[in-house]
Amino acid sequence: MTSPRASDIAARVEAFVRETVFPYERDTRRTAHGPLDAMVMEMREQARAAGVLTPHILSDGDHLSQRETATVLIRSGLSPLGPLACNTAAPDEGNMYLIGKVGSTRQKADFLAKLVAGRARSAFLMTEPAAEGGAGSDPSMMQTIARPDGNHWVIDGRKAFITGFDGAQVGIVMANTGTREKMAATMFLVDLPDPAIRLDRVLDTIDSSMAGGHSVLSIENLRVSSDQILGEVHEGFKYAQIRLSPARLSHCMRWLGACIRAQEIATDYVCRRHAFGKLLIDHEGVGFQLADNLIDLKQAELMIDWCAGVLDTGSLGTVESSMTKVAVSDALFRVADRCVQVMGGTGVSGDTIVEQVFREIRAFRIYDGPTEVHKWSLAKKIKRDHLNGKTR
Ligand SMILES: Cc1cc2nc3c(=O)[nH]c(=O)nc-3n(C[C@H](O)[C@H](O)[C@H](O)COP(=O)(O)OP(=O)(O)OC[C@H]3O[C@@H](n4cnc5c(N)ncnc54)[C@H](O)[C@@H]3O)c2cc1C
């Protein structure tokens, strides 16, 4: 269920993405890692003119409810470029949400305003290189350390898979402000670029929709004043929870939009293409795959709506967003895979966005918590509830 205001915004976003953003899918201003900023900013100017830039945050600063956000973000996801054009993309969308919830008035003026205006991009620096034993699935393995120094903190460490770092102007750095034995995480807001954060390399990854790609970084002697702490010191994991549920849900929204589009493209293909004397859609083996897609897409939409409703009650929704992330990412992966399959060779070619959607969803099954980590934490809850005599 959504509201009339969200339906109106969503309709305008969908019209903009279909009419203005789809043609950019053929634009060559991109690297293997993602679209170039010149193209992103050009699309944003058009979104601004069409009144659909940052559409989930209203002009008075109010954020749409999660259910309303779903209506809008699904539409912005109809193209892999749509979220960047409309400023609903990760990691900016999650970072804006977090700064809006936890940031001070000054931090909102210094860091949030330019993100909401779509004039800057941001990065969230939590994960560390696996080869060095750093934080990944288990954030408590964090090796990046922040030491107090008067009214400042000095941060040292390494980070990996940092989406959008290359070209970002705002960073949220997560560091250990406790001890090696008793870890406590704190988030710091930093202006980027900063000479104390070196971009070592942009990783070659399976996906290619995020501006700036995903970077490996070295942080050496980064001095940050105490008023750049986001929220309170030592509360970083608490804030990570505030960011994580809505952020992982918004990935579900955007990628649902992309898979709705992949299904449209696959449907068009099989309703035109013949084999063995009839249209592909009339072969049961093809028609059933698109029917399964329809079912998976609807189930994904319902899971998102259910979880959004839980978040709208003010709950952290940790359990519900884990369930939804697993169910939706796995369902959308099946959808994207079937779209590729029924389109034959065309499905794996760059002639349509279907192959890209397939690659993007594969990565989505890892970030914001791999499927197994969510299931593992759900299993712990099942055990806990059982031992406490809770049946549901
Ligand atoms: C495209 C992309 C973008 C990303 N963007 C960002 C970003 O902007 N900022 C950021 O900080 N991080 C980012 N990440 C990092 C992402 O959050 C991590 O990749 C993720 O948390 C997993 O950590 P890891 O890669 O170190 O995997 P590992 O921790 O090495 O885990 C490997 C695998 O082990 C299994 N596993 C782990 N724990 C368990 C368990 N308890 N039970 C069962 N199986 C388990 C899972 O299958 C998991 O996939 C991004 C990752 C990708 C792929």
Coordinates of C-alpha atoms and ligand atoms in Angstrom, one line a residue:
M1 CA 0.0 0.0 0.0
T2 CA 1.3 3.4 -0.8
S3 CA 0.0 7.0 -0.7
P4 CA -1.3 9.3 -3.4
R5 CA 1.8 11.5 -3.1
A6 CA 4.1 8.5 -3.6
S7 CA 2.1 7.2 -6.5
D8 CA 2.4 10.6 -8.1
I9 CA 6.2 10.8 -7.6
A10 CA 6.6 7.2 -8.8
A11 CA 4.7 7.9 -12.0
R12 CA 6.9 10.9 -12.7
V13 CA 10.1 9.0 -11.9
E14 CA 9.0 6.1 -14.2
A15 CA 8.2 8.5 -17.1
F16 CA 11.6 10.2 -16.6
V17 CA 13.5 6.9 -16.5
R18 CA 11.8 5.5 -19.5
E19 CA 12.0 8.6 -21.7
T20 CA 15.2 10.2 -20.6
V21 CA 17.4 7.6 -18.9
F22 CA 16.9 4.6 -21.2
P23 CA 18.7 6.3 -24.1
Y24 CA 21.7 6.8 -21.9
E25 CA 22.1 3.0 -21.7
R26 CA 23.8 3.3 -25.1
D27 CA 26.1 6.1 -23.9
T28 CA 29.7 5.1 -24.0
R29 CA 30.9 7.5 -21.2
R30 CA 31.7 4.7 -18.8
T31 CA 34.6 2.5 -17.7
A32 CA 34.5 -1.2 -16.9
H33 CA 33.8 -0.2 -13.3
G34 CA 30.8 2.1 -13.9
P35 CA 29.4 5.3 -15.5
L36 CA 31.6 8.4 -15.6
D37 CA 30.7 11.3 -13.4
A38 CA 30.2 13.6 -16.4
M39 CA 27.4 11.4 -17.5
V40 CA 25.9 11.1 -14.0
M41 CA 25.9 14.8 -13.5
E42 CA 24.3 15.4 -16.9
M43 CA 21.5 12.9 -16.1
R44 CA 21.0 14.6 -12.8
E45 CA 20.6 18.0 -14.4
Q46 CA 17.8 16.5 -16.4
A47 CA 16.3 14.8 -13.3
R48 CA 16.4 18.2 -11.5
A49 CA 14.6 19.9 -14.5
A50 CA 12.0 17.1 -14.4
G51 CA 11.5 17.5 -10.7
V52 CA 12.5 13.9 -9.9
L53 CA 16.0 14.4 -8.3
T54 CA 16.2 12.8 -4.9
P55 CA 12.5 12.1 -5.1
H56 CA 12.3 10.1 -1.8
I57 CA 13.3 13.2 0.2
L58 CA 10.8 16.0 0.1
S59 CA 11.6 19.7 -0.2
D60 CA 11.0 20.3 3.5
G61 CA 13.6 17.6 4.3
D62 CA 11.1 14.9 5.2
H63 CA 11.8 11.4 4.1
L64 CA 9.1 9.3 2.4
S65 CA 8.0 6.4 4.5
Q66 CA 9.6 3.1 3.6
R67 CA 6.5 1.8 1.9
E68 CA 6.3 5.1 -0.1
T69 CA 10.0 4.8 -0.9
A70 CA 9.5 1.4 -2.3
T71 CA 7.0 2.7 -4.8
V72 CA 9.4 5.3 -6.0
L73 CA 12.7 3.4 -5.9
I74 CA 11.3 0.4 -7.8
R75 CA 10.6 2.8 -10.7
S76 CA 14.0 4.5 -10.5
G77 CA 15.5 1.0 -10.8
L78 CA 13.9 0.3 -14.2
S79 CA 17.3 1.2 -15.7
P80 CA 20.6 0.4 -14.1
L81 CA 21.3 4.1 -14.6
G82 CA 18.0 5.3 -13.1
P83 CA 19.2 5.4 -9.5
L84 CA 22.3 7.4 -10.4
A85 CA 20.2 9.8 -12.5
C86 CA 17.5 10.3 -9.8
N87 CA 20.0 10.2 -6.8
T88 CA 18.4 7.1 -5.3
A89 CA 21.6 5.0 -5.8
A90 CA 23.7 3.2 -3.2
P91 CA 25.7 4.1 -1.3
D92 CA 24.4 7.7 -1.3
E93 CA 20.8 6.8 -0.5
G94 CA 21.8 4.9 2.6
N95 CA 24.4 7.5 3.6
M96 CA 21.8 10.3 3.2
Y97 CA 19.4 8.3 5.4
L98 CA 21.9 7.7 8.1
I99 CA 23.2 11.3 8.2
G100 CA 19.6 12.5 8.2
K101 CA 18.9 10.3 11.2
V102 CA 22.0 10.7 13.3
G103 CA 23.9 13.8 12.1
S104 CA 24.1 17.1 13.9
T105 CA 22.6 20.3 12.4
R106 CA 26.2 21.3 11.4
Q107 CA 26.9 17.9 9.8
K108 CA 23.7 18.0 7.9
A109 CA 24.6 21.5 6.5
D110 CA 28.2 20.5 5.7
F111 CA 27.7 16.9 4.4
L112 CA 24.0 16.1 3.8
A113 CA 22.9 19.2 1.9
K114 CA 25.2 18.6 -1.1
L115 CA 24.2 15.0 -1.3
V116 CA 20.5 15.7 -1.2
A117 CA 21.1 18.3 -3.9
G118 CA 22.7 15.6 -6.0
R119 CA 25.8 17.7 -6.5
A120 CA 28.1 15.3 -4.7
R121 CA 28.6 11.5 -4.2
S122 CA 29.6 9.7 -1.0
A123 CA 31.2 6.5 0.2
F124 CA 30.8 4.2 3.2
L125 CA 34.1 2.8 4.4
M126 CA 33.6 -0.3 6.5
T127 CA 34.9 -3.5 4.8
E128 CA 38.6 -4.3 4.8
P129 CA 40.8 -6.5 2.6
A130 CA 40.0 -10.2 3.2
A131 CA 43.6 -11.2 2.5
E132 CA 44.7 -9.2 5.5
G133 CA 42.2 -10.7 7.8
G134 CA 40.1 -7.5 8.0
A135 CA 36.4 -6.9 8.6
G136 CA 34.0 -8.5 6.0
S137 CA 31.0 -10.6 7.0
D138 CA 32.2 -10.2 10.5
P139 CA 32.6 -6.5 11.2
S140 CA 34.0 -7.2 14.7
M141 CA 37.2 -8.2 12.8
M142 CA 37.8 -4.5 12.1
Q143 CA 41.5 -3.5 12.0
T144 CA 41.2 0.2 11.1
I145 CA 42.0 2.0 14.3
A146 CA 41.1 5.6 15.5
R147 CA 43.3 6.9 18.3
P148 CA 42.3 10.1 20.3
D149 CA 44.7 13.0 20.0
G150 CA 43.5 16.1 21.9
N151 CA 40.2 17.2 20.2
H152 CA 41.0 15.0 17.2
W153 CA 41.2 11.4 16.2
V154 CA 44.0 9.8 14.1
I155 CA 42.8 7.0 11.8
D156 CA 44.9 4.3 10.2
G157 CA 43.9 1.2 8.3
R158 CA 42.9 -0.3 5.0
K159 CA 39.5 -0.6 3.4
A160 CA 38.2 -2.7 0.4
F161 CA 35.2 -2.8 -1.9
I162 CA 34.4 0.9 -1.1
T163 CA 31.7 1.7 -3.6
G164 CA 31.9 5.1 -5.2
F165 CA 35.0 6.2 -3.4
D166 CA 36.7 7.3 -6.6
G167 CA 35.1 10.7 -7.2
A168 CA 33.2 10.9 -3.9
Q169 CA 33.2 14.2 -1.8
V170 CA 31.8 12.7 1.4
G171 CA 33.0 9.7 3.3
I172 CA 31.7 7.8 6.3
V173 CA 34.7 6.0 7.8
M174 CA 34.2 3.2 10.3
A175 CA 37.0 2.6 12.7
N176 CA 37.8 0.9 16.0
T177 CA 37.9 3.4 18.8
G178 CA 38.1 0.7 21.5
T179 CA 41.0 -1.6 21.9
R180 CA 42.2 -4.6 19.9
E181 CA 40.8 -6.8 22.7
K182 CA 37.5 -5.0 23.2
M183 CA 36.4 -3.4 20.0
A184 CA 34.1 -0.4 19.8
A185 CA 33.2 1.1 16.4
T186 CA 32.8 4.8 15.6
M187 CA 31.7 6.5 12.4
F188 CA 33.6 9.6 11.2
L189 CA 32.4 12.0 8.5
V190 CA 35.2 13.2 6.3
D191 CA 35.6 15.4 3.3
L192 CA 37.0 13.7 0.2
P193 CA 39.4 13.5 -1.4
D194 CA 41.9 13.6 1.4
P195 CA 45.6 13.0 0.9
A196 CA 45.6 10.7 4.0
I197 CA 43.3 8.3 2.2
R198 CA 45.1 6.8 -0.8
L199 CA 43.2 5.0 -3.6
D200 CA 45.3 1.9 -4.1
R201 CA 43.2 0.4 -6.9
V202 CA 39.7 0.1 -8.3
L203 CA 38.7 -3.6 -8.2
D204 CA 37.6 -5.5 -11.3
T205 CA 34.2 -6.7 -10.3
I206 CA 31.3 -8.6 -12.0
D207 CA 29.0 -5.5 -11.8
S208 CA 29.3 -2.2 -13.6
S209 CA 26.5 0.1 -12.5
M210 CA 28.0 2.1 -9.7
A211 CA 29.9 5.4 -10.4
G212 CA 33.5 5.1 -9.2
G213 CA 33.4 1.3 -9.0
H214 CA 34.7 -0.4 -5.8
S215 CA 38.1 0.7 -4.4
V216 CA 40.8 -0.6 -2.1
L217 CA 42.2 2.1 0.1
S218 CA 45.0 2.9 2.5
I219 CA 44.2 5.3 5.4
E220 CA 47.4 6.8 6.9
N221 CA 47.4 9.3 9.7
L222 CA 44.0 10.7 8.8
R223 CA 43.3 13.5 11.4
V224 CA 39.6 14.1 12.1
S225 CA 38.2 16.5 14.6
S226 CA 35.8 15.2 17.2
D227 CA 32.9 17.1 15.8
Q228 CA 33.1 15.0 12.7
I229 CA 32.0 11.9 14.7
L230 CA 28.7 10.9 13.3
G231 CA 26.4 10.5 16.4
E232 CA 28.3 9.4 19.5
V233 CA 31.7 7.8 19.9
H234 CA 31.7 3.9 20.2
E235 CA 28.1 3.7 18.8
G236 CA 29.1 2.9 15.2
F237 CA 27.6 -0.6 15.2
K238 CA 24.3 0.7 16.5
Y239 CA 24.3 3.3 13.7
A240 CA 25.3 0.6 11.2
Q241 CA 22.1 -1.2 12.2
I242 CA 20.0 1.9 11.6
R243 CA 21.5 2.2 8.1
L244 CA 21.6 -1.4 7.2
S245 CA 17.9 -2.5 7.2
P246 CA 16.6 0.4 5.1
A247 CA 19.7 0.3 2.9
R248 CA 19.5 -3.4 2.1
L249 CA 15.8 -3.0 1.5
S250 CA 16.4 -0.2 -0.9
H251 CA 18.7 -2.5 -2.9
C252 CA 15.8 -4.9 -3.1
M253 CA 13.6 -2.1 -4.4
R254 CA 16.0 -0.9 -7.1
W255 CA 16.9 -4.4 -8.3
L256 CA 13.3 -5.4 -8.4
G257 CA 12.8 -2.5 -10.8
A258 CA 15.7 -3.7 -12.9
C259 CA 14.3 -7.3 -13.1
I260 CA 10.8 -6.0 -14.0
R261 CA 12.5 -4.3 -17.0
A262 CA 14.5 -7.5 -17.8
Q263 CA 11.2 -9.4 -17.8
E264 CA 9.7 -6.8 -20.2
I265 CA 12.7 -7.2 -22.5
A266 CA 12.6 -11.0 -22.4
T267 CA 8.9 -10.9 -23.0
D268 CA 9.3 -8.7 -26.0
Y269 CA 12.0 -11.1 -27.4
V270 CA 10.0 -14.3 -27.0
C271 CA 6.8 -12.8 -28.4
R272 CA 8.6 -11.9 -31.6
R273 CA 11.2 -14.7 -32.1
H274 CA 10.2 -18.0 -33.7
A275 CA 11.7 -21.4 -33.4
F276 CA 10.4 -24.8 -34.7
G277 CA 7.5 -23.1 -36.4
K278 CA 6.1 -21.0 -33.5
L279 CA 6.8 -18.1 -31.3
L280 CA 9.2 -18.9 -28.4
I281 CA 6.5 -17.9 -25.9
D282 CA 4.3 -20.7 -27.2
H283 CA 6.9 -23.3 -26.3
E284 CA 5.9 -24.4 -22.8
G285 CA 9.5 -24.5 -21.6
V286 CA 9.9 -20.8 -22.4
G287 CA 6.4 -19.7 -21.3
F288 CA 6.8 -21.4 -17.9
Q289 CA 10.1 -19.6 -17.3
L290 CA 8.4 -16.2 -17.7
A291 CA 5.5 -17.4 -15.6
D292 CA 7.9 -18.4 -12.8
N293 CA 9.4 -14.9 -13.2
L294 CA 6.0 -13.3 -12.8
I295 CA 5.5 -15.3 -9.5
D296 CA 9.0 -14.4 -8.2
L297 CA 8.6 -10.7 -9.1
K298 CA 5.3 -10.5 -7.2
Q299 CA 6.6 -12.4 -4.2
A300 CA 9.6 -10.0 -4.1
E301 CA 7.3 -7.0 -4.2
L302 CA 5.2 -8.4 -1.4
M303 CA 8.2 -9.2 0.8
I304 CA 9.5 -5.6 0.2
D305 CA 6.2 -4.1 1.1
W306 CA 5.9 -6.3 4.2
C307 CA 9.4 -5.4 5.5
A308 CA 8.9 -1.7 4.6
G309 CA 5.7 -1.7 6.7
V310 CA 7.7 -3.2 9.6
L311 CA 10.3 -0.4 9.3
D312 CA 7.6 2.2 9.2
T313 CA 6.4 1.2 12.7
G314 CA 9.8 2.4 13.9
S315 CA 11.2 -1.1 14.4
L316 CA 14.9 -1.7 13.3
G317 CA 13.5 -4.6 11.2
T318 CA 16.7 -6.6 11.5
V319 CA 15.1 -10.0 11.2
E320 CA 12.6 -8.9 8.6
S321 CA 15.2 -7.2 6.4
S322 CA 17.4 -10.3 6.6
M323 CA 14.6 -12.5 5.5
T324 CA 13.6 -10.0 2.7
K325 CA 17.2 -9.5 1.5
V326 CA 17.7 -13.3 1.1
A327 CA 14.3 -14.0 -0.4
V328 CA 14.4 -11.0 -2.9
S329 CA 18.1 -11.3 -4.0
D330 CA 17.7 -15.1 -4.6
A331 CA 14.3 -14.6 -6.4
L332 CA 15.7 -11.8 -8.5
F333 CA 18.7 -13.9 -9.4
R334 CA 16.4 -16.6 -10.7
V335 CA 14.4 -14.0 -12.7
A336 CA 17.5 -12.5 -14.3
D337 CA 18.9 -15.9 -15.1
R338 CA 15.7 -17.0 -16.8
C339 CA 15.5 -13.8 -18.8
V340 CA 19.1 -14.4 -20.1
Q341 CA 18.2 -18.1 -20.9
V342 CA 15.0 -17.4 -22.9
M343 CA 16.8 -14.8 -24.9
G344 CA 19.5 -17.2 -26.1
G345 CA 22.7 -15.6 -27.3
T346 CA 21.1 -12.1 -27.2
G347 CA 20.6 -12.6 -23.5
V348 CA 24.4 -12.8 -22.8
S349 CA 25.3 -10.0 -25.2
G350 CA 25.5 -6.3 -24.5
D351 CA 22.7 -5.6 -26.9
T352 CA 20.2 -5.3 -24.1
I353 CA 20.7 -4.6 -20.3
V354 CA 19.5 -8.1 -19.4
E355 CA 23.1 -9.4 -19.2
Q356 CA 24.1 -6.5 -17.0
V357 CA 21.1 -7.0 -14.7
F358 CA 22.2 -10.6 -14.3
R359 CA 25.7 -9.6 -13.3
E360 CA 24.5 -6.9 -10.9
I361 CA 22.1 -9.3 -9.1
R362 CA 24.9 -11.8 -8.7
A363 CA 26.9 -9.2 -6.7
F364 CA 23.8 -8.2 -4.8
R365 CA 23.7 -11.7 -3.3
I366 CA 27.0 -10.8 -1.5
Y367 CA 26.9 -7.1 -0.5
D368 CA 24.8 -5.9 2.4
G369 CA 25.2 -9.4 3.9
P370 CA 25.7 -12.6 2.0
T371 CA 22.7 -14.9 1.9
E372 CA 24.5 -17.4 4.3
V373 CA 25.3 -14.7 6.9
H374 CA 21.6 -13.7 7.0
K375 CA 20.5 -17.3 7.3
W376 CA 23.0 -17.9 10.0
S377 CA 21.8 -14.9 12.0
L378 CA 18.1 -16.1 11.4
A379 CA 19.1 -19.6 12.7
K380 CA 20.5 -18.0 15.9
K381 CA 17.2 -16.2 16.4
I382 CA 15.3 -19.4 15.9
K383 CA 17.4 -21.1 18.5
R384 CA 17.1 -18.2 20.9
D385 CA 13.4 -18.1 20.5
H386 CA 13.1 -21.8 21.0
L387 CA 15.1 -21.8 24.1
N388 CA 13.0 -18.9 25.4
G389 CA 9.8 -20.8 24.6
K390 CA 8.8 -18.4 21.9
T391 CA 7.0 -20.2 19.0
R392 CA 6.7 -17.4 16.5
Ligands
LIG1 C1 29.8 -5.0 -5.3 C2 30.1 -4.8 -3.9 C3 30.0 -3.5 -3.3 C4 30.4 -3.3 -1.9 N1 30.4 -2.1 -1.4 C5 30.8 -1.9 -0.2 C6 30.9 -0.5 0.4 O1 30.5 0.5 -0.3 N2 31.4 -0.4 1.7 C7 31.7 -1.4 2.4 O2 32.2 -1.2 3.6 N3 31.7 -2.7 1.9 C8 31.2 -2.9 0.7 N4 31.2 -4.2 0.2 C9 31.7 -5.3 1.0 C10 30.6 -6.3 1.4 O3 29.8 -5.7 2.4 C11 31.3 -7.6 1.8 O4 31.8 -8.2 0.6 C12 30.5 -8.5 2.6 O5 30.2 -8.1 3.8 C13 31.1 -9.9 2.7 O6 32.4 -9.8 3.2 P1 33.7 -10.5 2.5 O7 33.6 -10.1 1.1 O8 34.9 -10.1 3.3 O9 33.3 -12.0 2.6 P2 33.8 -13.0 3.7 O10 33.6 -12.4 5.1 O11 35.2 -13.5 3.4 O12 32.8 -14.2 3.5 C14 32.8 -15.1 2.4 C15 31.6 -16.0 2.4 O13 31.6 -16.8 3.5 C16 30.3 -17.2 3.9 N5 30.1 -16.9 5.3 C17 30.6 -15.9 6.0 N6 30.1 -15.9 7.3 C18 29.2 -16.9 7.3 C19 28.4 -17.5 8.3 N7 28.3 -17.0 9.5 N8 27.7 -18.6 8.0 C20 27.7 -19.2 6.7 N9 28.5 -18.7 5.8 C21 29.2 -17.6 6.0 C22 29.4 -16.4 2.9 O14 29.0 -17.2 1.8 C23 30.3 -15.3 2.4 O15 29.9 -14.8 1.1 C24 30.8 -4.4 -1.2 C25 30.9 -5.7 -1.8 C26 30.6 -5.9 -3.1 C27 30.7 -7.3 -3.7

